[in-house]
PDB file of C-alpha atoms in Angstrom:
ATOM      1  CA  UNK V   1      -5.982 -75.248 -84.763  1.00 78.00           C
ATOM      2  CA  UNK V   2      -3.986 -74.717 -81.460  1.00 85.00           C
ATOM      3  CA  UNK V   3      -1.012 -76.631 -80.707  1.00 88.00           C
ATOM      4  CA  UNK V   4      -1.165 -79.370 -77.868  1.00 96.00           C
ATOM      5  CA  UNK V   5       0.932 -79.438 -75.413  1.00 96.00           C
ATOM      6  CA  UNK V   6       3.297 -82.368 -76.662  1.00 96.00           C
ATOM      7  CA  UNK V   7       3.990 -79.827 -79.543  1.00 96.00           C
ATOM      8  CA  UNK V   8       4.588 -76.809 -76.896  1.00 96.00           C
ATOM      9  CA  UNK V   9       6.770 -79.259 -75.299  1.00 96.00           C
ATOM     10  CA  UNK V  10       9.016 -79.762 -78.181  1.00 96.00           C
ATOM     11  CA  UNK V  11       8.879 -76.282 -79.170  1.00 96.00           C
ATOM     12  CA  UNK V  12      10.223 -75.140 -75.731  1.00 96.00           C
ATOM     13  CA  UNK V  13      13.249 -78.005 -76.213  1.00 97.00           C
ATOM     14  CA  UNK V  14      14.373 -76.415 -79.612  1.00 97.00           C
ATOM     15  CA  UNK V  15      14.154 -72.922 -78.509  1.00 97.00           C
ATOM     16  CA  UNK V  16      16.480 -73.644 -75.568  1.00 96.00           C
ATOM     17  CA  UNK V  17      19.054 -76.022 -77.492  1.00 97.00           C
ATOM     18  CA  UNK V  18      19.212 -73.067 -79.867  1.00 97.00           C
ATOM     19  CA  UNK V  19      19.668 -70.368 -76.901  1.00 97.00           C
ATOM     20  CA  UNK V  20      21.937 -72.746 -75.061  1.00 96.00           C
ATOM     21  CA  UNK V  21      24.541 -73.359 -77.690  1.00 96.00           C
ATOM     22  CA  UNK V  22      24.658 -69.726 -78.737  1.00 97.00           C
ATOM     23  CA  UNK V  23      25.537 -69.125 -74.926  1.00 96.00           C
ATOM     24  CA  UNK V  24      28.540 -72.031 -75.532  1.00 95.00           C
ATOM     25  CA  UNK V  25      30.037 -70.117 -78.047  1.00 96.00           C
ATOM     26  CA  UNK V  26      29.920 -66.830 -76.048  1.00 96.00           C
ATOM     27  CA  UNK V  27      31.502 -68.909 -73.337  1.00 95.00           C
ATOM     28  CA  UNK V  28      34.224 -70.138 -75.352  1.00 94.00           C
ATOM     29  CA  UNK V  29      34.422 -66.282 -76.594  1.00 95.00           C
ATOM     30  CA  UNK V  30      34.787 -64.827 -73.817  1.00 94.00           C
ATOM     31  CA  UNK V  31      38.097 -63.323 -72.352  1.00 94.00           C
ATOM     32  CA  UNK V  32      37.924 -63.574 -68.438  1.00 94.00           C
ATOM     33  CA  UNK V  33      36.131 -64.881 -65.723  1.00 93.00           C
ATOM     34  CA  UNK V  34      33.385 -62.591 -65.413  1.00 96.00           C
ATOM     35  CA  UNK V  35      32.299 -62.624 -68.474  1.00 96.00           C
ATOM     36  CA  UNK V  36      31.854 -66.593 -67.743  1.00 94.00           C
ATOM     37  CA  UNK V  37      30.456 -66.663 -65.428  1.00 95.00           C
ATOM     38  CA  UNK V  38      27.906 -63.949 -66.483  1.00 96.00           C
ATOM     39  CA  UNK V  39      26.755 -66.107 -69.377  1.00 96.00           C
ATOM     40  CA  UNK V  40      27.203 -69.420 -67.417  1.00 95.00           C
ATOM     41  CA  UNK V  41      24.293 -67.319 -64.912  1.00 95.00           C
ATOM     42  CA  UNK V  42      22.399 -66.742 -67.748  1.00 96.00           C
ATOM     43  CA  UNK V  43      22.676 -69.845 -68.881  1.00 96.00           C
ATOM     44  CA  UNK V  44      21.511 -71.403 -65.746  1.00 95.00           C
ATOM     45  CA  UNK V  45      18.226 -68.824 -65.797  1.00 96.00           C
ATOM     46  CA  UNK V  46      17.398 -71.127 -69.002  1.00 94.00           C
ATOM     47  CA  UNK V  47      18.287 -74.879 -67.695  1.00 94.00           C
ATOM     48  CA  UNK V  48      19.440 -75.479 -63.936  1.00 94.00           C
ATOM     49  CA  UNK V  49      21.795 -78.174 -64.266  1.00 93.00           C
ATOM     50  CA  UNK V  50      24.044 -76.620 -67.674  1.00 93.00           C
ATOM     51  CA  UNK V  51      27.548 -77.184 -67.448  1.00 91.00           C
ATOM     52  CA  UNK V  52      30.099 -75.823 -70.367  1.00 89.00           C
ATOM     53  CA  UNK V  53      33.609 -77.169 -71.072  1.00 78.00           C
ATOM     54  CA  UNK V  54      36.423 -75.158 -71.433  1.00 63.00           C
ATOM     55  CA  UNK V  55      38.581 -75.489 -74.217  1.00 52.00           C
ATOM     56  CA  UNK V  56      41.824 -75.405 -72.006  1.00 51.00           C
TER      57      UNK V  56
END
C-alpha cells in the first residue's frame, strides 16, 4: 500500500533533521571560514532559513 502524503511529509522532516544536524557537527568541526560557510551553503540547499551557533 503506498504511503500518503502526511506520511511523505514526515518522512521528508526526519530525513532533513538527520542531514541537518550531521551538517552542525561538521560546522562545529570545521577549521576556517570557508569551510563554514561551505557547509552553512549546503545547509541552506536543504532548509532556507538554517542558522548554526558557534561555539565561541
Amino acid at each position: 500500500m503506498p504511503r500518503i502524503e502526511r506520511d511523505r511529509e514526515l518522512a521528508r522532516k526526519r530525513t532533513r533533521k538527520v542531514k541537518l544536524a550531521k551538517f552542525r557537527a561538521k560546522y562545529q568541526a570545521a577549521k576556517n571560514d570557508t569551510e563554514k560557510q561551505e557547509i552553512l551553503e549546503k545547509a541552506r540547499k536543504i532548509s532556507p532559513f538554517v542558522e548554526f551557533e558557534t561555539a565561541e
